[in-house]
Amino acid sequence: MSWKTYNQRIVRYPEFGFSIDLSLMDLSDSDYDMLSPKIDKAFADMAALESGAIANPDEQRMVGHYWLRNPSIAPTPEIQREITEPLESLKAFAEQVHTGVVVPPGGGTFERVLLIGIGGSALGPQLVSEALGQNAKLPLFFLDNTDPAGIDHTLGKLASLGLATTLVLVISKSGGTPETRNGMMETKAAYDAAGLDFGKHTVAITGTGSKLDQFADAHGFIARFPMEDWVGGRTSVLSTVGLVPAALQGIQIDELLSGAAAMDAETRRADVSTNASMQLAIAWYCVGNGKGEKDMVVLPYKDSLVLFSKYLQQLVMESLGKEKDLDGNTVHQGIAVYGNKGSTDQHAYIQQLRDGLNNFFATFIEVRQGRSGPSIEVEPGNTSADFLQGFLRGTRKALYESGRKSITISIPEVTPFQLGSLIALFERAVSFYASLVHINAYHQPGVEAGKKAAGVFLNLLNQVRGHLTADAKTAAEMAYETDSDPEDAYHCLVHLANNGEVQMALGDKPEDDTFQL
Ligand SMILES: O=P(O)(O)OC[C@H]1O[C@H](O)[C@H](O)[C@@H](O)[C@@H]1O
């Protein structure tokens, strides 16, 4: 840790108050030299990607999220229109909701929003809402899972506030994600039960022609906004997915886009020494030996950025967590991401970070302004902000003194512009890192496996339902009747017993348990 190294390893963009400090990652000039061929290729890959190359070869798709905040670089006039037209129409829609032009059929105005989505169709909007939605014109509620109790909890809150004045956004790029469909059907049932026309309270954000798009058409949804196949779910927050909910909250979406565009302009330059995203990618590569050997601990010292680690979990781990590289070699790549916020986490897991397993690097996010407005002294001469900064600086130093590395990103305050710039910083770092390790960052084959297995379970569950009788049966007997594995049959029976469909009698062991109608 030295003043000289600090000055050598910091990258600053003074025009928007950004800096990234890599002095505690112990990078050497030889690291950069060793990587220079890969770095050059990463820059070339990025130039091709932004020019419209098929950068997602496994799905034969372009990768266009960088065009969203600078349509002029999009490869065709048609794609430029696919960006600018929905942007104009979503702004107009939000304005019509805010000014009472678009109103609930039962009168009054829309006073809140329920967003139904999952993965990239929820995490981006949740990050933006938590970071910037404190004084939202229409506060945001979320259904982002198929947990009935969670659905009841949220719909119960909304019922007490008034379903009739709640605007529903159903977001699903594929339009077929079961959890989102389930949330929508449960919400529709609640509107139906209240005698309300669900479609006249609902907007869809989905791929044109998707199942959700067809459902929206059949049920007379108020509006539909498109999602394009060249925007991945985990990089969709600056598309209609993130911008519609943000605009409805009254968040300055042009500032979100400008911040991302400003960071893009800096990190589009193929100059390693001043490229913050490339510096991040190189740091990730070196600290993890190009194999993700160290976890990324995300520590924003700002409450409103608490969801940044959850957001980065999807962006980083769904992009980089891949079995094969682009040549078909088995590599099992990835970087594990976790975190919450500082200084809170100093009272949770930072003990292990300081003294335990050295299997991580920290990414501190410093927000230099503690609050807008004056502060009291919490003790003579010191404010809460003094403590927050002290804890950040102290923890960073304490970790380094015990051989634990860290990156410190600094922004002046949390604004739409600054949040947009952070999102862009990490999106491009992921792209660069994927090039450095030669993987496709833009598909997600692994999630299909889980979806398929869920389908197998549901098929067996329905077979088991069909074989239930008043006679008590063991799992083995049910397995025989349904030609299935006894343990699979057992878990179906236990599920049915715990959800009121069958009676379960416990034996000594699961194999002795019996089930009957
Ligand atoms: O937006 P949807 O099509 O409903 O997809 C929601 C999520 O589903 C899958 O888990 C994908 O791996 C994610 O990238 C995506 O964000």
Short mmCIF file of N, CA and C in Angstrom, two decimals, residues 357-480:
data_model
loop_
_atom_site.label_atom_id
_atom_site.label_comp_id
_atom_site.label_asym_id
_atom_site.label_seq_id
_atom_site.Cartn_x
_atom_site.Cartn_y
_atom_site.Cartn_z
N LEU A 357 -10.46 -17.80 5.60
CA LEU A 357 -10.10 -18.29 4.26
C LEU A 357 -9.84 -17.11 3.32
N ASN A 358 -8.66 -17.10 2.71
CA ASN A 358 -8.36 -16.00 1.78
C ASN A 358 -8.77 -16.39 0.37
N ASN A 359 -10.09 -16.55 0.17
CA ASN A 359 -10.58 -17.07 -1.12
C ASN A 359 -11.43 -16.04 -1.83
N PHE A 360 -11.09 -14.74 -1.68
CA PHE A 360 -11.95 -13.70 -2.22
C PHE A 360 -11.11 -12.47 -2.54
N PHE A 361 -11.72 -11.53 -3.23
CA PHE A 361 -11.25 -10.15 -3.26
C PHE A 361 -12.47 -9.27 -3.04
N ALA A 362 -12.28 -8.14 -2.42
CA ALA A 362 -13.43 -7.26 -2.11
C ALA A 362 -13.53 -6.18 -3.17
N THR A 363 -14.76 -5.77 -3.44
CA THR A 363 -15.01 -4.62 -4.31
C THR A 363 -15.80 -3.60 -3.50
N PHE A 364 -15.09 -2.62 -2.98
CA PHE A 364 -15.76 -1.57 -2.21
C PHE A 364 -16.39 -0.57 -3.17
N ILE A 365 -17.57 -0.12 -2.83
CA ILE A 365 -18.17 0.98 -3.60
C ILE A 365 -18.37 2.13 -2.62
N GLU A 366 -17.56 3.15 -2.83
CA GLU A 366 -17.58 4.33 -1.97
C GLU A 366 -18.47 5.39 -2.60
N VAL A 367 -19.40 5.92 -1.79
CA VAL A 367 -20.21 7.05 -2.26
C VAL A 367 -19.77 8.22 -1.40
N ARG A 368 -19.10 9.17 -2.00
CA ARG A 368 -18.38 10.16 -1.22
C ARG A 368 -19.31 11.07 -0.42
N GLN A 369 -20.49 11.38 -0.92
CA GLN A 369 -21.41 12.25 -0.17
C GLN A 369 -22.25 11.38 0.77
N GLY A 370 -22.19 11.66 2.06
CA GLY A 370 -22.92 10.84 3.04
C GLY A 370 -24.42 11.02 2.92
N ARG A 371 -24.85 12.25 2.81
CA ARG A 371 -26.29 12.53 2.66
C ARG A 371 -26.44 13.90 1.99
N SER A 372 -27.60 14.17 1.46
CA SER A 372 -27.81 15.55 1.01
C SER A 372 -28.36 16.31 2.21
N GLY A 373 -27.71 17.42 2.53
CA GLY A 373 -28.16 18.23 3.69
C GLY A 373 -27.21 18.08 4.86
N PRO A 374 -27.46 18.89 5.90
CA PRO A 374 -26.53 18.96 7.03
C PRO A 374 -26.61 17.71 7.91
N SER A 375 -25.55 17.50 8.70
CA SER A 375 -25.50 16.36 9.61
C SER A 375 -25.28 16.85 11.04
N ILE A 376 -25.80 16.10 11.97
CA ILE A 376 -25.52 16.40 13.39
C ILE A 376 -24.17 15.76 13.73
N GLU A 377 -23.61 16.19 14.89
CA GLU A 377 -22.42 15.49 15.40
C GLU A 377 -22.91 14.35 16.30
N VAL A 378 -22.51 13.14 15.95
CA VAL A 378 -22.96 11.98 16.76
C VAL A 378 -22.04 11.81 17.95
N GLU A 379 -20.91 12.42 17.86
CA GLU A 379 -20.02 12.60 19.01
C GLU A 379 -19.24 13.87 18.70
N PRO A 380 -18.65 14.50 19.68
CA PRO A 380 -18.02 15.78 19.43
C PRO A 380 -17.07 15.73 18.22
N GLY A 381 -17.42 16.51 17.19
CA GLY A 381 -16.55 16.66 16.03
C GLY A 381 -16.77 15.63 14.95
N ASN A 382 -17.64 14.62 15.18
CA ASN A 382 -17.79 13.60 14.12
C ASN A 382 -19.26 13.36 13.76
N THR A 383 -19.45 13.05 12.48
CA THR A 383 -20.81 12.76 11.97
C THR A 383 -20.89 11.27 11.60
N SER A 384 -22.11 10.83 11.31
CA SER A 384 -22.29 9.43 10.86
C SER A 384 -21.48 9.16 9.60
N ALA A 385 -21.44 10.16 8.71
CA ALA A 385 -20.70 9.99 7.45
C ALA A 385 -19.22 9.76 7.73
N ASP A 386 -18.70 10.47 8.76
CA ASP A 386 -17.29 10.27 9.12
C ASP A 386 -17.05 8.80 9.48
N PHE A 387 -17.99 8.24 10.22
CA PHE A 387 -17.84 6.83 10.65
C PHE A 387 -17.92 5.90 9.45
N LEU A 388 -18.88 6.16 8.56
CA LEU A 388 -19.04 5.28 7.40
C LEU A 388 -17.75 5.27 6.58
N GLN A 389 -17.20 6.45 6.36
CA GLN A 389 -15.95 6.54 5.58
C GLN A 389 -14.81 5.87 6.36
N GLY A 390 -14.80 6.11 7.66
CA GLY A 390 -13.74 5.50 8.46
C GLY A 390 -13.80 3.99 8.41
N PHE A 391 -15.02 3.46 8.50
CA PHE A 391 -15.15 1.99 8.46
C PHE A 391 -14.73 1.44 7.09
N LEU A 392 -15.07 2.16 6.02
CA LEU A 392 -14.65 1.69 4.69
C LEU A 392 -13.12 1.69 4.60
N ARG A 393 -12.55 2.83 4.90
CA ARG A 393 -11.09 2.95 4.80
C ARG A 393 -10.39 1.96 5.73
N GLY A 394 -10.93 1.84 6.93
CA GLY A 394 -10.29 0.96 7.91
C GLY A 394 -10.38 -0.50 7.50
N THR A 395 -11.55 -0.89 7.02
CA THR A 395 -11.72 -2.31 6.63
C THR A 395 -10.83 -2.63 5.43
N ARG A 396 -10.80 -1.73 4.48
CA ARG A 396 -9.97 -1.92 3.28
C ARG A 396 -8.52 -2.13 3.68
N LYS A 397 -8.06 -1.30 4.63
CA LYS A 397 -6.65 -1.39 5.05
C LYS A 397 -6.41 -2.66 5.87
N ALA A 398 -7.35 -2.96 6.76
CA ALA A 398 -7.18 -4.14 7.61
C ALA A 398 -7.14 -5.40 6.76
N LEU A 399 -7.99 -5.44 5.73
CA LEU A 399 -7.96 -6.62 4.86
C LEU A 399 -6.61 -6.71 4.15
N TYR A 400 -6.16 -5.60 3.61
CA TYR A 400 -4.91 -5.64 2.85
C TYR A 400 -3.73 -6.04 3.74
N GLU A 401 -3.76 -5.55 4.97
CA GLU A 401 -2.65 -5.88 5.89
C GLU A 401 -2.60 -7.36 6.21
N SER A 402 -3.75 -8.05 6.02
CA SER A 402 -3.70 -9.50 6.22
C SER A 402 -3.73 -10.22 4.87
N GLY A 403 -3.25 -9.52 3.84
CA GLY A 403 -3.04 -10.16 2.54
C GLY A 403 -4.29 -10.34 1.71
N ARG A 404 -5.35 -9.61 2.01
CA ARG A 404 -6.61 -9.72 1.24
C ARG A 404 -6.74 -8.50 0.33
N LYS A 405 -6.97 -8.79 -0.96
CA LYS A 405 -6.96 -7.75 -1.97
C LYS A 405 -8.33 -7.10 -2.13
N SER A 406 -8.31 -5.89 -2.69
CA SER A 406 -9.60 -5.21 -2.91
C SER A 406 -9.47 -4.15 -4.00
N ILE A 407 -10.63 -3.84 -4.56
CA ILE A 407 -10.79 -2.77 -5.55
C ILE A 407 -11.71 -1.75 -4.89
N THR A 408 -11.46 -0.48 -5.10
CA THR A 408 -12.37 0.54 -4.55
C THR A 408 -12.86 1.44 -5.67
N ILE A 409 -14.16 1.39 -5.87
CA ILE A 409 -14.82 2.23 -6.88
C ILE A 409 -15.46 3.39 -6.15
N SER A 410 -15.28 4.58 -6.66
CA SER A 410 -15.84 5.76 -5.99
C SER A 410 -16.72 6.56 -6.92
N ILE A 411 -17.88 6.95 -6.39
CA ILE A 411 -18.78 7.87 -7.10
C ILE A 411 -19.16 8.98 -6.14
N PRO A 412 -19.57 10.13 -6.63
CA PRO A 412 -19.86 11.24 -5.72
C PRO A 412 -21.13 11.03 -4.91
N GLU A 413 -22.21 10.52 -5.58
CA GLU A 413 -23.48 10.27 -4.90
C GLU A 413 -24.28 9.30 -5.74
N VAL A 414 -25.39 8.80 -5.19
CA VAL A 414 -26.20 7.84 -5.96
C VAL A 414 -27.25 8.64 -6.72
N THR A 415 -27.04 8.77 -8.01
CA THR A 415 -27.99 9.45 -8.89
C THR A 415 -28.30 8.53 -10.07
N PRO A 416 -29.33 8.82 -10.87
CA PRO A 416 -29.57 7.99 -12.05
C PRO A 416 -28.34 7.91 -12.94
N PHE A 417 -27.67 9.05 -13.11
CA PHE A 417 -26.47 9.08 -13.96
C PHE A 417 -25.40 8.13 -13.40
N GLN A 418 -25.14 8.24 -12.11
CA GLN A 418 -24.07 7.43 -11.52
C GLN A 418 -24.42 5.95 -11.53
N LEU A 419 -25.71 5.64 -11.29
CA LEU A 419 -26.10 4.22 -11.31
C LEU A 419 -25.95 3.67 -12.73
N GLY A 420 -26.35 4.47 -13.70
CA GLY A 420 -26.19 4.03 -15.10
C GLY A 420 -24.73 3.79 -15.43
N SER A 421 -23.85 4.63 -14.89
CA SER A 421 -22.42 4.47 -15.20
C SER A 421 -21.87 3.20 -14.56
N LEU A 422 -22.32 2.89 -13.34
CA LEU A 422 -21.85 1.66 -12.68
C LEU A 422 -22.32 0.42 -13.43
N ILE A 423 -23.58 0.44 -13.87
CA ILE A 423 -24.12 -0.71 -14.62
C ILE A 423 -23.29 -0.91 -15.89
N ALA A 424 -23.01 0.16 -16.58
CA ALA A 424 -22.22 0.07 -17.83
C ALA A 424 -20.80 -0.41 -17.55
N LEU A 425 -20.23 0.07 -16.46
CA LEU A 425 -18.86 -0.34 -16.08
C LEU A 425 -18.76 -1.85 -15.97
N PHE A 426 -19.71 -2.44 -15.25
CA PHE A 426 -19.64 -3.89 -14.99
C PHE A 426 -20.09 -4.70 -16.21
N GLU A 427 -21.07 -4.21 -16.96
CA GLU A 427 -21.47 -4.94 -18.18
C GLU A 427 -20.26 -5.12 -19.10
N ARG A 428 -19.49 -4.03 -19.27
CA ARG A 428 -18.37 -4.13 -20.19
C ARG A 428 -17.21 -4.93 -19.59
N ALA A 429 -17.04 -4.84 -18.29
CA ALA A 429 -15.99 -5.65 -17.63
C ALA A 429 -16.29 -7.13 -17.83
N VAL A 430 -17.55 -7.50 -17.74
CA VAL A 430 -17.95 -8.90 -17.96
C VAL A 430 -17.65 -9.30 -19.40
N SER A 431 -17.97 -8.42 -20.34
CA SER A 431 -17.68 -8.71 -21.76
C SER A 431 -16.19 -8.90 -21.97
N PHE A 432 -15.41 -8.00 -21.42
CA PHE A 432 -13.95 -8.09 -21.59
C PHE A 432 -13.42 -9.36 -20.94
N TYR A 433 -13.87 -9.64 -19.71
CA TYR A 433 -13.36 -10.83 -19.01
C TYR A 433 -13.70 -12.10 -19.79
N ALA A 434 -14.93 -12.14 -20.34
CA ALA A 434 -15.33 -13.32 -21.11
C ALA A 434 -14.38 -13.53 -22.29
N SER A 435 -13.96 -12.44 -22.91
CA SER A 435 -12.97 -12.57 -24.00
C SER A 435 -11.64 -13.07 -23.46
N LEU A 436 -11.23 -12.53 -22.33
CA LEU A 436 -9.93 -12.95 -21.77
C LEU A 436 -9.91 -14.45 -21.49
N VAL A 437 -11.05 -15.01 -21.07
CA VAL A 437 -11.09 -16.44 -20.76
C VAL A 437 -11.77 -17.25 -21.87
N HIS A 438 -12.12 -16.55 -22.96
CA HIS A 438 -12.58 -17.23 -24.18
C HIS A 438 -13.87 -18.03 -23.99
N ILE A 439 -14.86 -17.36 -23.40
CA ILE A 439 -16.17 -18.01 -23.25
C ILE A 439 -17.26 -17.09 -23.82
N ASN A 440 -18.43 -17.69 -24.06
CA ASN A 440 -19.61 -16.94 -24.49
C ASN A 440 -20.32 -16.43 -23.24
N ALA A 441 -20.37 -15.12 -23.08
CA ALA A 441 -20.97 -14.52 -21.86
C ALA A 441 -22.47 -14.34 -22.02
N TYR A 442 -23.05 -14.71 -23.20
CA TYR A 442 -24.39 -14.20 -23.49
C TYR A 442 -25.46 -15.27 -23.62
N HIS A 443 -25.11 -16.54 -23.31
CA HIS A 443 -26.17 -17.56 -23.28
C HIS A 443 -26.23 -18.13 -21.87
N GLN A 444 -27.25 -19.00 -21.62
CA GLN A 444 -27.38 -19.56 -20.28
C GLN A 444 -27.91 -20.99 -20.35
N PRO A 445 -27.08 -21.90 -20.88
CA PRO A 445 -27.53 -23.29 -21.05
C PRO A 445 -27.85 -23.98 -19.72
N GLY A 446 -27.20 -23.55 -18.67
CA GLY A 446 -27.35 -24.27 -17.39
C GLY A 446 -28.74 -24.13 -16.82
N VAL A 447 -29.40 -23.00 -17.06
CA VAL A 447 -30.72 -22.83 -16.43
C VAL A 447 -31.75 -23.76 -17.07
N GLU A 448 -31.48 -24.16 -18.33
CA GLU A 448 -32.45 -25.05 -19.00
C GLU A 448 -32.52 -26.39 -18.27
N ALA A 449 -31.37 -26.86 -17.76
CA ALA A 449 -31.33 -28.18 -17.10
C ALA A 449 -32.31 -28.20 -15.93
N GLY A 450 -32.28 -27.13 -15.13
CA GLY A 450 -33.17 -27.07 -13.96
C GLY A 450 -34.63 -27.03 -14.39
N LYS A 451 -34.89 -26.26 -15.47
CA LYS A 451 -36.29 -26.15 -15.92
C LYS A 451 -36.80 -27.52 -16.39
N LYS A 452 -35.93 -28.25 -17.11
CA LYS A 452 -36.35 -29.57 -17.62
C LYS A 452 -36.64 -30.52 -16.45
N ALA A 453 -35.78 -30.49 -15.44
CA ALA A 453 -35.95 -31.39 -14.28
C ALA A 453 -37.25 -31.04 -13.54
N ALA A 454 -37.56 -29.75 -13.51
CA ALA A 454 -38.82 -29.35 -12.85
C ALA A 454 -40.00 -29.93 -13.63
N GLY A 455 -39.87 -29.95 -14.93
CA GLY A 455 -40.95 -30.51 -15.75
C GLY A 455 -41.13 -31.99 -15.49
N VAL A 456 -40.04 -32.72 -15.28
CA VAL A 456 -40.12 -34.16 -14.98
C VAL A 456 -40.85 -34.36 -13.65
N PHE A 457 -40.51 -33.52 -12.66
CA PHE A 457 -41.16 -33.63 -11.34
C PHE A 457 -42.66 -33.39 -11.49
N LEU A 458 -43.03 -32.35 -12.22
CA LEU A 458 -44.45 -32.01 -12.35
C LEU A 458 -45.22 -33.12 -13.05
N ASN A 459 -44.57 -33.73 -14.06
CA ASN A 459 -45.25 -34.85 -14.74
C ASN A 459 -45.52 -36.01 -13.79
N LEU A 460 -44.48 -36.35 -12.98
CA LEU A 460 -44.66 -37.46 -12.03
C LEU A 460 -45.69 -37.09 -10.98
N LEU A 461 -45.66 -35.84 -10.53
CA LEU A 461 -46.63 -35.40 -9.49
C LEU A 461 -48.06 -35.63 -9.99
N ASN A 462 -48.28 -35.32 -11.25
CA ASN A 462 -49.64 -35.49 -11.77
C ASN A 462 -50.00 -36.96 -11.96
N GLN A 463 -48.98 -37.78 -12.29
CA GLN A 463 -49.24 -39.23 -12.35
C GLN A 463 -49.60 -39.76 -10.95
N VAL A 464 -48.83 -39.30 -9.95
CA VAL A 464 -49.08 -39.76 -8.57
C VAL A 464 -50.50 -39.37 -8.16
N ARG A 465 -50.89 -38.13 -8.49
CA ARG A 465 -52.25 -37.68 -8.16
C ARG A 465 -53.28 -38.67 -8.72
N GLY A 466 -52.97 -39.12 -9.96
CA GLY A 466 -53.93 -40.01 -10.63
C GLY A 466 -54.00 -41.39 -10.02
N HIS A 467 -53.02 -41.74 -9.17
CA HIS A 467 -53.01 -43.10 -8.57
C HIS A 467 -53.36 -43.09 -7.09
N LEU A 468 -53.78 -41.94 -6.58
CA LEU A 468 -54.13 -41.90 -5.15
C LEU A 468 -55.49 -42.55 -4.93
N THR A 469 -55.59 -43.31 -3.85
CA THR A 469 -56.89 -43.94 -3.53
C THR A 469 -57.11 -43.84 -2.02
N ALA A 470 -58.24 -44.37 -1.58
CA ALA A 470 -58.53 -44.37 -0.13
C ALA A 470 -57.65 -45.39 0.58
N ASP A 471 -57.09 -46.32 -0.20
CA ASP A 471 -56.19 -47.31 0.43
C ASP A 471 -54.82 -46.68 0.65
N ALA A 472 -54.26 -46.97 1.82
CA ALA A 472 -52.93 -46.43 2.16
C ALA A 472 -51.87 -47.08 1.27
N LYS A 473 -50.95 -46.27 0.75
CA LYS A 473 -49.87 -46.78 -0.10
C LYS A 473 -48.53 -46.24 0.39
N THR A 474 -47.50 -47.08 0.21
CA THR A 474 -46.13 -46.60 0.50
C THR A 474 -45.58 -45.97 -0.77
N ALA A 475 -44.46 -45.28 -0.63
CA ALA A 475 -43.80 -44.67 -1.79
C ALA A 475 -43.41 -45.75 -2.78
N ALA A 476 -42.95 -46.89 -2.27
CA ALA A 476 -42.52 -47.97 -3.17
C ALA A 476 -43.70 -48.47 -4.00
N GLU A 477 -44.86 -48.60 -3.36
CA GLU A 477 -46.04 -49.06 -4.11
C GLU A 477 -46.42 -48.03 -5.17
N MET A 478 -46.37 -46.75 -4.79
CA MET A 478 -46.72 -45.70 -5.75
C MET A 478 -45.69 -45.69 -6.89
N ALA A 479 -44.42 -45.89 -6.55
CA ALA A 479 -43.37 -45.91 -7.57
C ALA A 479 -43.63 -47.03 -8.57
N TYR A 480 -44.07 -48.19 -8.02
CA TYR A 480 -44.34 -49.34 -8.92
C TYR A 480 -45.46 -48.98 -9.89
#
